[in-house]
PDB file of C-alpha atoms in Angstrom:
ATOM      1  CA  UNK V 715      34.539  80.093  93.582  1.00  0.00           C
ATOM      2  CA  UNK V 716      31.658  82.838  93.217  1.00  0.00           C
ATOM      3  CA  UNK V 717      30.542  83.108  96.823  1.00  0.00           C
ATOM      4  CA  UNK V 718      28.024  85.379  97.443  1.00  0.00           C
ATOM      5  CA  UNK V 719      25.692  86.243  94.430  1.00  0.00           C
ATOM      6  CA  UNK V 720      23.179  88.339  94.540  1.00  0.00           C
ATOM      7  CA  UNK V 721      21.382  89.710  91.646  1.00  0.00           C
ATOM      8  CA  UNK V 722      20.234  92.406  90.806  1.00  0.00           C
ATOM      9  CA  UNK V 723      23.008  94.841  91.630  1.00  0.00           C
ATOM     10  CA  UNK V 724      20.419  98.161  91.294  1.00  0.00           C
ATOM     11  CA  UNK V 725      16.951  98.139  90.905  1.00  0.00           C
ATOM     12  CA  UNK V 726      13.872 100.768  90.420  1.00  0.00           C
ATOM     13  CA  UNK V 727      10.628  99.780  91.834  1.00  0.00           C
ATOM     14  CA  UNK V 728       7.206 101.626  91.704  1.00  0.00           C
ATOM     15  CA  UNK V 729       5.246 101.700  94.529  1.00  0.00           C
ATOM     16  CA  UNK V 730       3.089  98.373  94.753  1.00  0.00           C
ATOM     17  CA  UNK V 731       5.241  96.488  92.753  1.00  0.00           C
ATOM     18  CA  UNK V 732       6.460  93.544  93.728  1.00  0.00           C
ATOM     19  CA  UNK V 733       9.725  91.861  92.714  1.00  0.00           C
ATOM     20  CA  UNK V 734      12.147  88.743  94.356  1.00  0.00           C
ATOM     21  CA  UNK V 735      15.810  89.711  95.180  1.00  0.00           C
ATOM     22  CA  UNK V 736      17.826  86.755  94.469  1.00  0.00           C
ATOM     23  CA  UNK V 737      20.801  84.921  96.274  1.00  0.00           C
ATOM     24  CA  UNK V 738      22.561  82.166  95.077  1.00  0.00           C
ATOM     25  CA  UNK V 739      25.595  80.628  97.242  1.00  0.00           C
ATOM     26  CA  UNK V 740      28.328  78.040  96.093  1.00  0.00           C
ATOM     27  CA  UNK V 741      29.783  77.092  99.406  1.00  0.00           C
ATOM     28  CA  UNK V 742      27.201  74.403 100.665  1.00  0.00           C
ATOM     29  CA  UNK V 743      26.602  76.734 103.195  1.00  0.00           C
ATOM     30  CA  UNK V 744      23.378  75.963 105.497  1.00  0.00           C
ATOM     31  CA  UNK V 745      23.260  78.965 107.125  1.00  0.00           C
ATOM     32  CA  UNK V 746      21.345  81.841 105.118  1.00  0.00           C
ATOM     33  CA  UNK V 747      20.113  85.155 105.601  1.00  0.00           C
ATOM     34  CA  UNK V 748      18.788  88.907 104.173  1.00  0.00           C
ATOM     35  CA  UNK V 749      19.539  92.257 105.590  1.00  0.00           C
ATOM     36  CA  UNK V 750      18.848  95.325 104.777  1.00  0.00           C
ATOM     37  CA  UNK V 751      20.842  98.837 105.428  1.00  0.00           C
ATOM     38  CA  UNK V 752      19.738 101.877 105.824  1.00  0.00           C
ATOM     39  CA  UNK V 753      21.743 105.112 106.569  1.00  0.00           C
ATOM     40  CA  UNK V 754      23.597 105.713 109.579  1.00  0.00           C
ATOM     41  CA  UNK V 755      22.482 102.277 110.443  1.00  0.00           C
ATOM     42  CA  UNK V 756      23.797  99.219 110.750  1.00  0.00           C
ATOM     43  CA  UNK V 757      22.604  96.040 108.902  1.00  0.00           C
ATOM     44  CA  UNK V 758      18.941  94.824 110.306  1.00  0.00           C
ATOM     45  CA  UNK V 759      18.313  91.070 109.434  1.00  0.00           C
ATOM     46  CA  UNK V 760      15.199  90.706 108.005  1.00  0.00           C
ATOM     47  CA  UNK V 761      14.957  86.596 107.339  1.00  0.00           C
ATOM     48  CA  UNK V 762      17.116  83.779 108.072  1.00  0.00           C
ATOM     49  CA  UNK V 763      16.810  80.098 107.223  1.00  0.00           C
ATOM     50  CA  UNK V 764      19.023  76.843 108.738  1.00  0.00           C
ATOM     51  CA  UNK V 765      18.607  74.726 105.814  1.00  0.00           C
ATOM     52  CA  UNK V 766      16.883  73.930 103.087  1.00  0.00           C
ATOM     53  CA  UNK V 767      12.765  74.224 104.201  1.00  0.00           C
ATOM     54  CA  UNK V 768      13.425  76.001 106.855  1.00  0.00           C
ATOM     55  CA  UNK V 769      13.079  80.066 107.201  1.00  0.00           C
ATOM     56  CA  UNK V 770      12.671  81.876 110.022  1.00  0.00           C
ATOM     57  CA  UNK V 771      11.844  85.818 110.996  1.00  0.00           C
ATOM     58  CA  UNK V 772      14.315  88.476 111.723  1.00  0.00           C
ATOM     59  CA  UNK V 773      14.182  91.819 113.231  1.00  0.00           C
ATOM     60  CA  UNK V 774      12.190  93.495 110.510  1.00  0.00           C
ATOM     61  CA  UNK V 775      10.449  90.861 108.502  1.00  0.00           C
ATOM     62  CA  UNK V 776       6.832  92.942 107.160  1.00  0.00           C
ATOM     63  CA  UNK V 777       6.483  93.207 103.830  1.00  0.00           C
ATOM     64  CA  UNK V 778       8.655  90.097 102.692  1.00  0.00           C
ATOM     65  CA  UNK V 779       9.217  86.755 102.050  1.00  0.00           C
ATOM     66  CA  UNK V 780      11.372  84.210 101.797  1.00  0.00           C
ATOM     67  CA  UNK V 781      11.562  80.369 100.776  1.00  0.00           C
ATOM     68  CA  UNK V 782      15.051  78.064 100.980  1.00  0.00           C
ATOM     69  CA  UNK V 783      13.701  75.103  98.022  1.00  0.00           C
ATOM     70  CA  UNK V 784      18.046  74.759  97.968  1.00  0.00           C
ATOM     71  CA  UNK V 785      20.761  74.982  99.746  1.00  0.00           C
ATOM     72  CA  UNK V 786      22.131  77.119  97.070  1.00  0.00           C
ATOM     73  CA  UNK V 787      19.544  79.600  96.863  1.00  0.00           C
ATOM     74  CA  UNK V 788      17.832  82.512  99.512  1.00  0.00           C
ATOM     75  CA  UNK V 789      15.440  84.292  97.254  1.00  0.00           C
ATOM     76  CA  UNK V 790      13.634  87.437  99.120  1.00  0.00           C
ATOM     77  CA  UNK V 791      10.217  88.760  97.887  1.00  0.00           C
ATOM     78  CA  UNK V 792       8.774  92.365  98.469  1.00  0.00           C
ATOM     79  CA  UNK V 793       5.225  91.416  98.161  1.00  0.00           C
ATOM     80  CA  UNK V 794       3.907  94.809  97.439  1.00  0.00           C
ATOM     81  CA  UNK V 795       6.929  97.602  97.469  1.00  0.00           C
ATOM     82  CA  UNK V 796       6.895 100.837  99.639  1.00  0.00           C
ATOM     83  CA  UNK V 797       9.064 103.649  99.776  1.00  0.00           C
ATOM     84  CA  UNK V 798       9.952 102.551 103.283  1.00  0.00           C
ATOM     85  CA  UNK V 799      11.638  99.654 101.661  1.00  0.00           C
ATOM     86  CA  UNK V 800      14.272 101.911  99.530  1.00  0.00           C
ATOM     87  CA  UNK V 801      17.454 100.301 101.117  1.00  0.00           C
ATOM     88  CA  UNK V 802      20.347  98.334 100.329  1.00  0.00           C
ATOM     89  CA  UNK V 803      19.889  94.631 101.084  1.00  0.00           C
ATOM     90  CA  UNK V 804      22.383  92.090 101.467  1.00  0.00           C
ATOM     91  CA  UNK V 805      22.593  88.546 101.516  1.00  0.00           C
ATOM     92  CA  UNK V 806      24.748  86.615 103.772  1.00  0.00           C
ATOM     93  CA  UNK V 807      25.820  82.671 104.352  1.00  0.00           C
ATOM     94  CA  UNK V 808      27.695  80.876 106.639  1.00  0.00           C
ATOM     95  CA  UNK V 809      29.062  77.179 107.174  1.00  0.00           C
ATOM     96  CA  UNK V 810      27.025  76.369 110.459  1.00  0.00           C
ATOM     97  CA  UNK V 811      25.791  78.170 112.844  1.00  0.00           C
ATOM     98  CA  UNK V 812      27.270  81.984 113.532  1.00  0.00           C
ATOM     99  CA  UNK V 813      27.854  80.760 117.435  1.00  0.00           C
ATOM    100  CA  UNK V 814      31.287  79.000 115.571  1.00  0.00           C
ATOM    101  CA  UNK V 815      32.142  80.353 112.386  1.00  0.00           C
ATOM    102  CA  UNK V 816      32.055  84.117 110.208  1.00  0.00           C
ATOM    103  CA  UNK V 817      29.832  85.066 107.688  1.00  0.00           C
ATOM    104  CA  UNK V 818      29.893  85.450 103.707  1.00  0.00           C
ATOM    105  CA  UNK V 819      28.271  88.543 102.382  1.00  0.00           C
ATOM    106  CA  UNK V 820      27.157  89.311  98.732  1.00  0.00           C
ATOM    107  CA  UNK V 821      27.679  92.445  97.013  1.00  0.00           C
ATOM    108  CA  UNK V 822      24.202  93.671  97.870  1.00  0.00           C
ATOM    109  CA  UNK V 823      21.133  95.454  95.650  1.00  0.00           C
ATOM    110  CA  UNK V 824      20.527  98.687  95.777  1.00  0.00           C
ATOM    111  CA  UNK V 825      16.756  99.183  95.930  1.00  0.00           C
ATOM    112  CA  UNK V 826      14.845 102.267  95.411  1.00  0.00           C
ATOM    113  CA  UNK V 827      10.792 102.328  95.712  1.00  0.00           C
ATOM    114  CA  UNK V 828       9.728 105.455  94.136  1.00  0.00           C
TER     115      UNK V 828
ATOM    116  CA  UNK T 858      17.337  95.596 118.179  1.00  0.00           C
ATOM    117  CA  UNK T 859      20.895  96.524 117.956  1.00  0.00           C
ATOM    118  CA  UNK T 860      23.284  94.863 120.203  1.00  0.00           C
ATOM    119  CA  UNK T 861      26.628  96.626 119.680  1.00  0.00           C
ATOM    120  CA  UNK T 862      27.361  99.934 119.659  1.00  0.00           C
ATOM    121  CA  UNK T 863      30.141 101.444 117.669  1.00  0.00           C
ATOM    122  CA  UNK T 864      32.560 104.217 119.156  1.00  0.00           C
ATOM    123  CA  UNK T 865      33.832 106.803 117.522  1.00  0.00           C
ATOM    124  CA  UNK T 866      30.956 106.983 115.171  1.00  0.00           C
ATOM    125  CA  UNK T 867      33.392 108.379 112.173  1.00  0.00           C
ATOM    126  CA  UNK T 868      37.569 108.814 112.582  1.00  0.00           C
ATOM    127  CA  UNK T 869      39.672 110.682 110.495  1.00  0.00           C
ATOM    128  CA  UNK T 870      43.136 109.919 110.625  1.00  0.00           C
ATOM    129  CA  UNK T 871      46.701 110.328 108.146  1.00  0.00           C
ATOM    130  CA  UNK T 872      48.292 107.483 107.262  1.00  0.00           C
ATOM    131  CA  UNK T 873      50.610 105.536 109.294  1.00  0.00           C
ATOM    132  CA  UNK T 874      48.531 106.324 111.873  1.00  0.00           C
ATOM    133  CA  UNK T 875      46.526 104.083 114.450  1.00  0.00           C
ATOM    134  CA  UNK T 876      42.811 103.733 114.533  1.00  0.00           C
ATOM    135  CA  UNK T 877      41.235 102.362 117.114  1.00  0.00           C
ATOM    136  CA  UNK T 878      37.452 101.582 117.398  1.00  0.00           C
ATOM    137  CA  UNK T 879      35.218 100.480 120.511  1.00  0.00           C
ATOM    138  CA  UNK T 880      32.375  98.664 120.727  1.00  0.00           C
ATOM    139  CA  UNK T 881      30.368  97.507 123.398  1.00  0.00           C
ATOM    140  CA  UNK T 882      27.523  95.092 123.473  1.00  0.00           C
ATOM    141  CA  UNK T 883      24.189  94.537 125.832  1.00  0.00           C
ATOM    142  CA  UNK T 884      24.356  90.552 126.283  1.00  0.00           C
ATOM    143  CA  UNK T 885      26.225  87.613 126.716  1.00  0.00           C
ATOM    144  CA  UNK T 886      28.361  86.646 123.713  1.00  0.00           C
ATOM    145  CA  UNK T 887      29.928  83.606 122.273  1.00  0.00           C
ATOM    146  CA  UNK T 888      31.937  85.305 120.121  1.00  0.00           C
ATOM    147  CA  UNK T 889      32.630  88.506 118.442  1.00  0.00           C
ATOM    148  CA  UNK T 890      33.219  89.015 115.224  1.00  0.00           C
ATOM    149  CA  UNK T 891      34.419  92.743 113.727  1.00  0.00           C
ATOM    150  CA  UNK T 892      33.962  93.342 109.567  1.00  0.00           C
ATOM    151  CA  UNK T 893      34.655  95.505 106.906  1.00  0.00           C
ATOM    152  CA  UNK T 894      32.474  97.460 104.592  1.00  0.00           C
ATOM    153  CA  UNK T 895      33.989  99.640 101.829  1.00  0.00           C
ATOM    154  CA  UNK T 896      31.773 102.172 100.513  1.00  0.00           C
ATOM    155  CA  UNK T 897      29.268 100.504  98.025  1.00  0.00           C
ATOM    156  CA  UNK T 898      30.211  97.187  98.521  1.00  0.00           C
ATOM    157  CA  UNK T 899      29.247  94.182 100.735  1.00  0.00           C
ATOM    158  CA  UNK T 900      30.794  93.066 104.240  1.00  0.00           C
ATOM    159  CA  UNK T 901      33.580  91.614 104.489  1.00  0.00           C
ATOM    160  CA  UNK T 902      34.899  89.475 108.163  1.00  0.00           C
ATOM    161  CA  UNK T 903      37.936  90.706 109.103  1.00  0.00           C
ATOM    162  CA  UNK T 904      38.529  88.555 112.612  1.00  0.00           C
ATOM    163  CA  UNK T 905      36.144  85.974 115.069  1.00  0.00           C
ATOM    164  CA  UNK T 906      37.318  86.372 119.003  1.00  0.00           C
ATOM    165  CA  UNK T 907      35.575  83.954 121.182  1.00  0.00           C
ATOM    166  CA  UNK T 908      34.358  84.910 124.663  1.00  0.00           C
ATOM    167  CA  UNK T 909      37.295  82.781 125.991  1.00  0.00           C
ATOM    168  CA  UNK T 910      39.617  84.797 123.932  1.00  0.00           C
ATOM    169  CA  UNK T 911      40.979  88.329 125.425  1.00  0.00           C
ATOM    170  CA  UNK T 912      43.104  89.308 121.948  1.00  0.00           C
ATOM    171  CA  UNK T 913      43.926  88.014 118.517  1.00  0.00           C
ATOM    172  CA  UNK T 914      46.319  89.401 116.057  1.00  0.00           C
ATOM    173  CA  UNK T 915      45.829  89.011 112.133  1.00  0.00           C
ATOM    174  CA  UNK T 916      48.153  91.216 110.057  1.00  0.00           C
ATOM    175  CA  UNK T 917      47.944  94.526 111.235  1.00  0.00           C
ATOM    176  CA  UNK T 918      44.850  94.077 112.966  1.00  0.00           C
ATOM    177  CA  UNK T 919      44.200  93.676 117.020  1.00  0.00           C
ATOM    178  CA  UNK T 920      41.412  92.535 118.624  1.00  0.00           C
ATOM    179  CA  UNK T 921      40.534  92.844 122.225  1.00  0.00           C
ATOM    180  CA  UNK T 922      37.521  91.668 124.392  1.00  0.00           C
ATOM    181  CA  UNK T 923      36.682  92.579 127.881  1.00  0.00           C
ATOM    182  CA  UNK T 924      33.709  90.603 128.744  1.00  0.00           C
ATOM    183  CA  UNK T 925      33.176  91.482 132.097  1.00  0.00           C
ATOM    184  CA  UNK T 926      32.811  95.438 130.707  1.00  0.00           C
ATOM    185  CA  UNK T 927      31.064  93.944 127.607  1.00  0.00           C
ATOM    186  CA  UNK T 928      33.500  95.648 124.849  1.00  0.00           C
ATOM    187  CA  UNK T 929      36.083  95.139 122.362  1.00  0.00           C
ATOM    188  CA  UNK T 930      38.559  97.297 120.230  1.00  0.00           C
ATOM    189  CA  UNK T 931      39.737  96.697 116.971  1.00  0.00           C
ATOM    190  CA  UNK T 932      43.059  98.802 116.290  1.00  0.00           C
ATOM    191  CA  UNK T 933      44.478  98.815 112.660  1.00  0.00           C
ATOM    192  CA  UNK T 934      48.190 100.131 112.952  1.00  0.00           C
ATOM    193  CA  UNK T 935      49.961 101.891 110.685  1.00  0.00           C
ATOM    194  CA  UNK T 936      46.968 102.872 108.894  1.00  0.00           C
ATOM    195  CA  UNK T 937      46.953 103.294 105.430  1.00  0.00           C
ATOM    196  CA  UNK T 938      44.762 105.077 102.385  1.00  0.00           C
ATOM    197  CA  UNK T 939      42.946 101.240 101.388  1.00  0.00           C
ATOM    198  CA  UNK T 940      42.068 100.930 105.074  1.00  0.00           C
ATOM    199  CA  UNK T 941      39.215 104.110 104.745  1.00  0.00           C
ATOM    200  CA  UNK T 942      35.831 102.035 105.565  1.00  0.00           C
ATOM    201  CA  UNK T 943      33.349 101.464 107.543  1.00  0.00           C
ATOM    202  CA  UNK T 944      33.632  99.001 110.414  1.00  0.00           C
ATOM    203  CA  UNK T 945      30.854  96.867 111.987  1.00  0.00           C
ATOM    204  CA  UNK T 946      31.264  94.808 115.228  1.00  0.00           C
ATOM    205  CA  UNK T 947      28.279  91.951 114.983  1.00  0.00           C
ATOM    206  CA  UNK T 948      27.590  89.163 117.263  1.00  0.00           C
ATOM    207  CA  UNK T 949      25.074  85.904 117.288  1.00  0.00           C
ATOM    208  CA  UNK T 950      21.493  86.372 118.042  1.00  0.00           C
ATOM    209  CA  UNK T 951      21.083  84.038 120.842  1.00  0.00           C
ATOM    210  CA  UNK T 952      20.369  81.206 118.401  1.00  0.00           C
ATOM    211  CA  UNK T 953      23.510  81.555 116.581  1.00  0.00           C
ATOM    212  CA  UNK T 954      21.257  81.725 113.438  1.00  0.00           C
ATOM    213  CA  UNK T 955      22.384  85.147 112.276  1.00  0.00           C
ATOM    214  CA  UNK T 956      24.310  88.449 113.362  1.00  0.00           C
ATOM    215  CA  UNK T 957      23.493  91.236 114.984  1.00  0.00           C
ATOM    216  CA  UNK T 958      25.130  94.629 113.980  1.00  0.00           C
ATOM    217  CA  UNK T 959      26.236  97.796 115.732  1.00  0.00           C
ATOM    218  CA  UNK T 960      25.926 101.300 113.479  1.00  0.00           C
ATOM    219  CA  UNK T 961      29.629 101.074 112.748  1.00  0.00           C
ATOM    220  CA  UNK T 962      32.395 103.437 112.742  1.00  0.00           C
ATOM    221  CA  UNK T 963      33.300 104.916 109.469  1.00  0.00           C
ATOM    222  CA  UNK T 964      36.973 105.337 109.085  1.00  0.00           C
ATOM    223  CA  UNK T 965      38.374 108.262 106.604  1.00  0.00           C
ATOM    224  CA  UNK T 966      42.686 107.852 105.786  1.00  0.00           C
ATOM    225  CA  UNK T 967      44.013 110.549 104.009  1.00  0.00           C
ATOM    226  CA  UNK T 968      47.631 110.737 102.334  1.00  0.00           C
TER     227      UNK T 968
END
């Protein structure tokens, strides 16, 4: 049982690039979502989806975007990178909704927009 | 915006000591949940109190909520080198679609 995937583990982006982060879950877990964390901060969500087709914003959702095709998978796209985005980002999934149950977290990517 | 807040903000400690952490949170809760970070890797839940709840136990882990002060403590006893981390409380957005996550307490045991 792999969890939490997420893929890549480190990545280098130039500014403007854009690139997808992915996620891939094997618990048949609805529940989906992206953070990222900066220093001396706690994790900000970004995006969450409920289900398959359905996505929904977060706290700091500019500059990326998400689909839910599958259950299994959360990808998140940064459209056109920024420095601002350097940050570790971390995928999470849970059965149903938080309200009843804990979250699964990946191992995170480690982004840096140069 | 962040709902819990983490205190101490870092904790140094010798093993077989205690640590205790705080944190205290703006709204209503369902439940609580506390988790785990070690450095450079993902979260990890360590324990789920509900709002009914006022303490849970797992291992050497305690949990307490006060929800008419809006806080809860997590203390690890007899603390030990593996324990060093950092610590997040986290509760439900008021949809219960995702968590919410204080600044966490980073926790430093030396042998």
């Amino acid at each position: 049982n792999a969890g939490v995937t997420q893929t890549p583990k480190f990545q280098v982006l130039k500014t403007g690039q854009s690139m997808t982060l992915q996620c891939a879950q094997d618990m048949n877990h609805e529940y989906m979502s992206w953070y990222r964390q900066d220093p001396g901060m706690g994790l900000r969500l970004i995006h969450y989806s409920v289900g398959a087709g359905i996505t929904d914003q977060g706290e700091v959702p500019n500059g990326y975007n998400v689909s839910r095709s599958t259950t299994e998978d959360f990808p998140l796209r940064l459209l056109s990178a920024a420095p601002s985005q350097t940050s570790v980002y971390f995928c999470a999934s849970s059965y149903s909704s938080i309200l009843n149950t804990e979250a699964f977290f990946g191992q995170g990517t480690r982004l840096t927009v140069v | 915006s962040q709902q819990g807040e983490e205190d101490p903000q870092a904790l140094s400690i010798q093993e077989g000591e205690n640590a205790t952490m705080n944190c205290s949170y703006k709204t209503s809760i369902n439940n609580l949940q506390w988790y785990r970070q070690n450095s450079g890797r993902g979260l990890v839940h360590l324990i789920l109190i509900r709002s009914n709840e006022r303490e849970k136990h797992s291992g050497r882990l305690r949990v307490t909520l006060d929800t008419s002060k809006k806080s809860s403590s997590l203390l690890i006893t007899a603390s030990r080198a593996a324990d060093t981390a950092s610590y997040f409380c986290a509760t439900a957005n008021q949809a219960g679609t995702a968590l919410i996550f204080g600044k966490g307490t980073t926790l430093s045991v030396s042998s």
